[in-house]
Coordinates of C-alpha atoms and ligand atoms in Angstrom, one line a residue:
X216 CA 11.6 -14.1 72.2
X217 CA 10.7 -17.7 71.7
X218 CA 8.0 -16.3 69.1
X219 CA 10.3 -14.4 67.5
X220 CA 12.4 -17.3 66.6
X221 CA 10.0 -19.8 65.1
X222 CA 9.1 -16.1 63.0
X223 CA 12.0 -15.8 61.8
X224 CA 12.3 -19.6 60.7
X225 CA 9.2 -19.8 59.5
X226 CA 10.3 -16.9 57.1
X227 CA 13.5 -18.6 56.7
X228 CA 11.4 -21.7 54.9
X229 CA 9.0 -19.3 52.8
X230 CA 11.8 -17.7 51.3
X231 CA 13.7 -21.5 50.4
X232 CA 10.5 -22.4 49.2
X233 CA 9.3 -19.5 47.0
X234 CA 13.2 -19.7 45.7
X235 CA 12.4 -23.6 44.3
X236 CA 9.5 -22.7 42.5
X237 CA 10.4 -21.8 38.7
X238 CA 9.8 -18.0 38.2
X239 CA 8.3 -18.9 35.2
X240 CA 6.3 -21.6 36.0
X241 CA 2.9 -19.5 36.1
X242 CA 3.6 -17.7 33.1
X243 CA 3.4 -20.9 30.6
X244 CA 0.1 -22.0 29.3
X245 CA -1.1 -25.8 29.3
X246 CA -2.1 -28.2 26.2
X247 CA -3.2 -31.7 26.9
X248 CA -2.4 -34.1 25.1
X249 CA -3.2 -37.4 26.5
X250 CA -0.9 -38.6 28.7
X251 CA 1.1 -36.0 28.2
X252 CA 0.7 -32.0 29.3
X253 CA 2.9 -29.7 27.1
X254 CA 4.0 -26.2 29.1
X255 CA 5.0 -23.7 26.6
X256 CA 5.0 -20.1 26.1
X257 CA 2.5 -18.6 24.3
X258 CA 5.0 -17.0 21.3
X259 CA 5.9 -21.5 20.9
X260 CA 2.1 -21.9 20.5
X261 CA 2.7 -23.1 16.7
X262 CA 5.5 -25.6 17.7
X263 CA 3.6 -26.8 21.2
X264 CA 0.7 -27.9 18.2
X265 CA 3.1 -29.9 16.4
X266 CA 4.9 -31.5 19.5
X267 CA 1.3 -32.7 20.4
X268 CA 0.5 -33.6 16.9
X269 CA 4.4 -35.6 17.0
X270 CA 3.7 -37.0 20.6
X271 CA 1.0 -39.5 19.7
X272 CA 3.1 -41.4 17.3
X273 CA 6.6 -41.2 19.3
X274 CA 4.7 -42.4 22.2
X275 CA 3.5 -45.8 20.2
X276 CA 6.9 -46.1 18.9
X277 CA 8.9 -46.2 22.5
X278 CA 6.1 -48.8 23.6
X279 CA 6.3 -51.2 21.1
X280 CA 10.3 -51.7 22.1
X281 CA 9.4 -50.6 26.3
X282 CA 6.1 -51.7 26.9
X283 CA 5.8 -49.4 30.3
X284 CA 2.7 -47.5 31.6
X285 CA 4.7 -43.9 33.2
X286 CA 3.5 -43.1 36.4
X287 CA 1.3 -39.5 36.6
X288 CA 0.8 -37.2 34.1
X289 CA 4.9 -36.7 32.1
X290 CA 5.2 -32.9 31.1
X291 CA 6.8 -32.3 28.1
X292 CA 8.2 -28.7 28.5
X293 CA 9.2 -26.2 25.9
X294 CA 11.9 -23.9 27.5
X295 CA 10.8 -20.2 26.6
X296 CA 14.6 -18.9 27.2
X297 CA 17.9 -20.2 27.0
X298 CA 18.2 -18.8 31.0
X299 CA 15.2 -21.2 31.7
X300 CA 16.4 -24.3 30.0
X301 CA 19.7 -23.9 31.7
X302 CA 18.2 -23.3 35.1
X303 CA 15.3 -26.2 34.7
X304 CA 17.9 -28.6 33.7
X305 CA 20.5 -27.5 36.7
X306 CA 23.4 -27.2 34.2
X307 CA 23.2 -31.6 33.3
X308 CA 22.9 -31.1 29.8
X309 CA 25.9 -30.1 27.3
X310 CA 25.7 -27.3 25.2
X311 CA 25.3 -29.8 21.8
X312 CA 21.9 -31.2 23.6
X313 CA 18.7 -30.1 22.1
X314 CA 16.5 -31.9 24.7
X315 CA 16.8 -33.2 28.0
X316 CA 14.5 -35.9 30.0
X317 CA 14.7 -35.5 33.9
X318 CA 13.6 -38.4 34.5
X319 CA 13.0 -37.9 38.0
X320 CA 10.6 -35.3 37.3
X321 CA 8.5 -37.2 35.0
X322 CA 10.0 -34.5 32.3
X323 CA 11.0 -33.7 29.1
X324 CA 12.3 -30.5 28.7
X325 CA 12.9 -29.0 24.6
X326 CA 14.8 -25.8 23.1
X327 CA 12.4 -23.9 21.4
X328 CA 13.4 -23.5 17.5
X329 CA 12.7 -19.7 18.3
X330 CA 15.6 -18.9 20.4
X331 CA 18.0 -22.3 19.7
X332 CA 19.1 -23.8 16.2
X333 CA 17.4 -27.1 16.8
X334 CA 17.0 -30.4 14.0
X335 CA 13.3 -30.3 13.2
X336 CA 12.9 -34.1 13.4
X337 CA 10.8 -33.6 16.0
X338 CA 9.2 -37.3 16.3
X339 CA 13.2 -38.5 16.5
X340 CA 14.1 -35.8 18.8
X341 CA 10.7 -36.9 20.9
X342 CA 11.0 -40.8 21.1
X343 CA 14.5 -40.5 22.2
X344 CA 13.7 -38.5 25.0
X345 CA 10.2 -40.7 25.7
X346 CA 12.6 -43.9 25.7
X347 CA 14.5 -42.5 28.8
X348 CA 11.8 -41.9 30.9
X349 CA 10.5 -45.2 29.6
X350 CA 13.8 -46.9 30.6
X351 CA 13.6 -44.9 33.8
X352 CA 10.7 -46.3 34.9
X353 CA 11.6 -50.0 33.5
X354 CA 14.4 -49.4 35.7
X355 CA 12.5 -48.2 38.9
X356 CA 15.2 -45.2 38.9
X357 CA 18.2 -47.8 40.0
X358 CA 21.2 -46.7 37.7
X359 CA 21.3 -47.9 34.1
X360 CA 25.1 -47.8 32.4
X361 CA 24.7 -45.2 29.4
X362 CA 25.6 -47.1 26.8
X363 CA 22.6 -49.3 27.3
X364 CA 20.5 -46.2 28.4
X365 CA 21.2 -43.9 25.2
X366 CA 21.7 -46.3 22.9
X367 CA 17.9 -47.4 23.9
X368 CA 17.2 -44.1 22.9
X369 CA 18.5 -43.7 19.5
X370 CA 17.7 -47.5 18.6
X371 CA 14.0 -46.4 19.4
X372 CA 14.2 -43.4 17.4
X373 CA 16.1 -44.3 14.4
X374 CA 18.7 -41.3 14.5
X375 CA 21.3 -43.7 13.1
X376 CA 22.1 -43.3 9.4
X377 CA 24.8 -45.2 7.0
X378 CA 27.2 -42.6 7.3
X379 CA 27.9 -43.0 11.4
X380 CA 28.8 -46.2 10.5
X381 CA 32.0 -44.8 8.8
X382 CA 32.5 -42.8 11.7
X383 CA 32.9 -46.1 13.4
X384 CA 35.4 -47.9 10.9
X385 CA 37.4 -44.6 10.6
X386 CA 37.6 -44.8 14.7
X387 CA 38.3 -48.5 14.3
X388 CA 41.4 -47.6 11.8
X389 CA 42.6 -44.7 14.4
X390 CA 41.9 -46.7 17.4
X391 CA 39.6 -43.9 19.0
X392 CA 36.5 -46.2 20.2
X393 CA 35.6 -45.5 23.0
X394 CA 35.4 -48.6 25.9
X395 CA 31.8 -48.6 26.8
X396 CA 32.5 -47.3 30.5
X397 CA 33.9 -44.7 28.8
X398 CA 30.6 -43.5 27.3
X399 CA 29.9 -42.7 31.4
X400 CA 31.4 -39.4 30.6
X401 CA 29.5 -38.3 27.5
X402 CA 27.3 -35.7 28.5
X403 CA 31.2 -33.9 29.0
X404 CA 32.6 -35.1 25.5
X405 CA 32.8 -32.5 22.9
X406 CA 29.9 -32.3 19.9
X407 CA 32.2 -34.7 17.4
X408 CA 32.5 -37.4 20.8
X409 CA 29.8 -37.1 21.3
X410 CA 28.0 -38.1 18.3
X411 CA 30.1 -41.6 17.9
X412 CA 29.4 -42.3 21.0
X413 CA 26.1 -42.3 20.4
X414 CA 26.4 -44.5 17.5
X415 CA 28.6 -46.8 19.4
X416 CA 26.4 -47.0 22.1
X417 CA 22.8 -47.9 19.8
X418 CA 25.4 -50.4 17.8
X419 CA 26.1 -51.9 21.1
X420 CA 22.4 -52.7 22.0
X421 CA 21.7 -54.0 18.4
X422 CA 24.6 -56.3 18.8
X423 CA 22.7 -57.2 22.3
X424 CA 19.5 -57.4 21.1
X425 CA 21.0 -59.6 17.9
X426 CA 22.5 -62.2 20.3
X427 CA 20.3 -62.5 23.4
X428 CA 16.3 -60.9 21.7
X429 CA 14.6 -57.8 21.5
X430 CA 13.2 -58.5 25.0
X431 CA 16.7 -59.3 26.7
X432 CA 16.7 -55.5 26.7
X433 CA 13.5 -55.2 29.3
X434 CA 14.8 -58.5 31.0
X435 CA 18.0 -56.5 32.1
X436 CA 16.3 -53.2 32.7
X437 CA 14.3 -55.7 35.4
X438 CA 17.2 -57.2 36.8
X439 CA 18.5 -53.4 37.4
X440 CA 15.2 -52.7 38.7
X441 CA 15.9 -55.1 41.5
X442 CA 18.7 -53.2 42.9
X443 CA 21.3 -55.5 41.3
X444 CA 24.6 -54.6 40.3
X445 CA 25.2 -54.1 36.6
X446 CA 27.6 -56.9 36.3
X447 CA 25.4 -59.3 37.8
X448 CA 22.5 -58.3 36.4
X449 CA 24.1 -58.8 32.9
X450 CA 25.1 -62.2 33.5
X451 CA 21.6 -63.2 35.2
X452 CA 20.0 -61.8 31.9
X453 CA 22.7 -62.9 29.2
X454 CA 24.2 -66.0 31.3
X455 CA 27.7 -64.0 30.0
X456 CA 30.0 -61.5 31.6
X457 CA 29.7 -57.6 30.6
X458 CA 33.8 -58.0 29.5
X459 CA 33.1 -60.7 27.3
X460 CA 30.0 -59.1 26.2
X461 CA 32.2 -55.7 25.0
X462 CA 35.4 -57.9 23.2
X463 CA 33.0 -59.7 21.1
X464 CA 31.0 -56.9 20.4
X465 CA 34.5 -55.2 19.7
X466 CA 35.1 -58.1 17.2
X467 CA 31.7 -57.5 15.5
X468 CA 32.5 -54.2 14.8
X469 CA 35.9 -55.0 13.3
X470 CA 34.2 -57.4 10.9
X471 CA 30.9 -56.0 10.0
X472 CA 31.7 -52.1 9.9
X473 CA 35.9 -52.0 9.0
X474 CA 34.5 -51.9 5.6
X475 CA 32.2 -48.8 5.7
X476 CA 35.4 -46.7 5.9
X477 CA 34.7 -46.4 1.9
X478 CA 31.8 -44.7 2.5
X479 CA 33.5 -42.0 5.1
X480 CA 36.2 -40.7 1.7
X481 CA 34.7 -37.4 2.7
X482 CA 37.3 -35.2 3.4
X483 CA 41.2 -34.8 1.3
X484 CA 42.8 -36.6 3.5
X485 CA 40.6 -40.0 3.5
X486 CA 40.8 -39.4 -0.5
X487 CA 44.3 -38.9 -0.2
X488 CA 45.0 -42.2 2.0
X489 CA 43.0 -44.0 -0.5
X490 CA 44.9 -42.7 -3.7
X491 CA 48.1 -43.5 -2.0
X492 CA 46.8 -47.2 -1.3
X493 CA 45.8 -47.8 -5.1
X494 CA 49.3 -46.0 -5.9
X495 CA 51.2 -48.4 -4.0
X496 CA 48.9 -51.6 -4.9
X497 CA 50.3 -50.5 -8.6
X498 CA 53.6 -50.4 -7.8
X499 CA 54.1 -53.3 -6.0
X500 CA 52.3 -55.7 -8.7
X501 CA 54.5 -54.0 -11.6
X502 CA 57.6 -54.5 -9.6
X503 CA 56.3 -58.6 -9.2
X504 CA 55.3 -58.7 -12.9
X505 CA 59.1 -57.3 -13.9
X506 CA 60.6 -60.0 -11.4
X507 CA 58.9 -62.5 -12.8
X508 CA 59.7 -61.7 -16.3
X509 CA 63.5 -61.3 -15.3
X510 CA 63.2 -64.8 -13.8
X511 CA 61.7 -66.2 -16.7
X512 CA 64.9 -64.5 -18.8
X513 CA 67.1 -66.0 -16.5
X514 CA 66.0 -69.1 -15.5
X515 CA 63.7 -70.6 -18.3
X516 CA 63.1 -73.4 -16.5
X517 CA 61.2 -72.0 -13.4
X518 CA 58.7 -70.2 -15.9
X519 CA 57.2 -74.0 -16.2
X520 CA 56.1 -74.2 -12.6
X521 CA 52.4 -73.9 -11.4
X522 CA 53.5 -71.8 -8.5
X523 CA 53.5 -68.2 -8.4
X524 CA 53.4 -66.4 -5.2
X525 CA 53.4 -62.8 -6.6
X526 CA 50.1 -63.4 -8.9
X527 CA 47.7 -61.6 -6.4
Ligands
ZN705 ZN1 19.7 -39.4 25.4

């Protein structure tokens, strides 16, 4: 009877652990590429190639910003399926997100271009992804807010271009930035939400990096690394509160990127807006000029003064 019990639990474990192993995970084939080992199926052999080819010169780029050795051997995985990049990354990645790092696993995992519409940019797509595990492991695994985590990422891999930045006026002029706590939830924000908080986020840590240095950045990862809380490992690193930190970075953005609204006149209603403003600019200064003149017909005497609060 006794036997028969420690039979059945040792069943009981064989099954749990056969049920953890990926059904797949024997089927992919290996390429080494020093650190790294790409998995991949063998209809991705062309893009496993070019990740390898990409990986050298992503790699160089995250450690000039992160200088950080990662422990082992990171596996850089190219989902074969849809079903198998949903099931590796246990449903924490929103639908918009072409790659995932699980940092915890020492892994990146890709959509292949074969099955999911995915931007080519693969050195981009790669350094951003390197840059978490490298902040990761900066980090020792303690948390790291995600402002300061992703926008790392896309400061590392230059996914910024000119015209987020009049994403971020036009949200300035709506009042639809986000507070950086609020990025906490952006893995659940929709694709457009997603992508200014992204931009907020990397204009965040350039705003950091312009006021405290380039290595403030690995000086807080440290502090967090210590198993200190955010808040005082900001103002260990920075000598300044996280609050203050985010109402003058606030400020900033109101007078560096207000002005980049210009650049968003994408779309009729932006044009429309702006027409309206030049039509009402008009207006107003003809309305002062036929004041004045009436003033002048009036009261010839006030047309001699120096003073003229209308001539803007
Ligand atoms: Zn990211």
């Amino acid at each position: 009877m006794k036997n028969n019990r420690r039979y059945f639990i040792f069943c009981l474990l064989l099954l749990t652990f056969l049920q953890s192993v990926p059904a797949v995970a024997d089927q992919l084939l290996q390429l080494q590429s020093p650190p790294f080992t790409i998995r991949y199926d063998a209809r991705d052999t062309h893009l496993a190639r070019e990740i390898s080819y990409r990986l050298v010169g992503s790699w160089q780029r995250v450690q000039g910003e992160l200088p950080v050795m990662l422990p082992e051997r990171p596996v850089v995985r190219i989902a074969p399926s849809a079903d198998d990049f949903y099931r590796v990354a246990r449903g924490s990645v929103p639908h918009w997100g072409a790659a995932l790092a699980l940092s915890s696993l020492n892994m990146i995992l890709l959509k292949s271009n074969r099955w999911a519409s995915v931007n080519n940019d693969w050195s981009s797509l790669l350094s951003h992804e390197l840059a978490h595990l490298a902040v990761y492991t900066l980090s020792k695994g303690f948390p790291v807010p995600t402002w300061l985590g992703e926008g790392i990422a896309v400061a590392v891999s230059g996914e910024v271009d000119i015209t987020r930045r009049s994403e971020v006026a036009r949200a300035l002029l709506t009042g639809r930035i986000f507070s950086l706590n609020e990025l906490e939830r952006l893995h659940s924000m929709s694709g457009n939400e997603a992508r200014l908080a992204y931009t907020e986020a990397v204009l965040a840590v350039n705003y950091f990096r312009e006021r405290f240095g380039r290595s403030a950045v690995v000086l807080l990862l440290n502090q967090l690394a210590q198993g200190q809380s955010y808040e005082r490992a900001f103002h260990t690193t920075t000598g300044e509160q996280p609050d203050r930190f985010e109402d003058k970075w606030r400020r900033h953005l109101w007078g560096h990127y207000f002005y980049y609204i210009l650049l968003g006149i994408n779309s009729w209603i932006w044009g429309f807006i702006l027409v309206l403003v030049i039509v009402a600019i008009i207006i107003v200064r003809r309305r002062n000029r036929r004041t004045i003149r009436r003033w002048e017909q009036e009261e010839p005497w006030e047309a001699e003064s120096d003073f003229d609060p209308f001539d803007w």
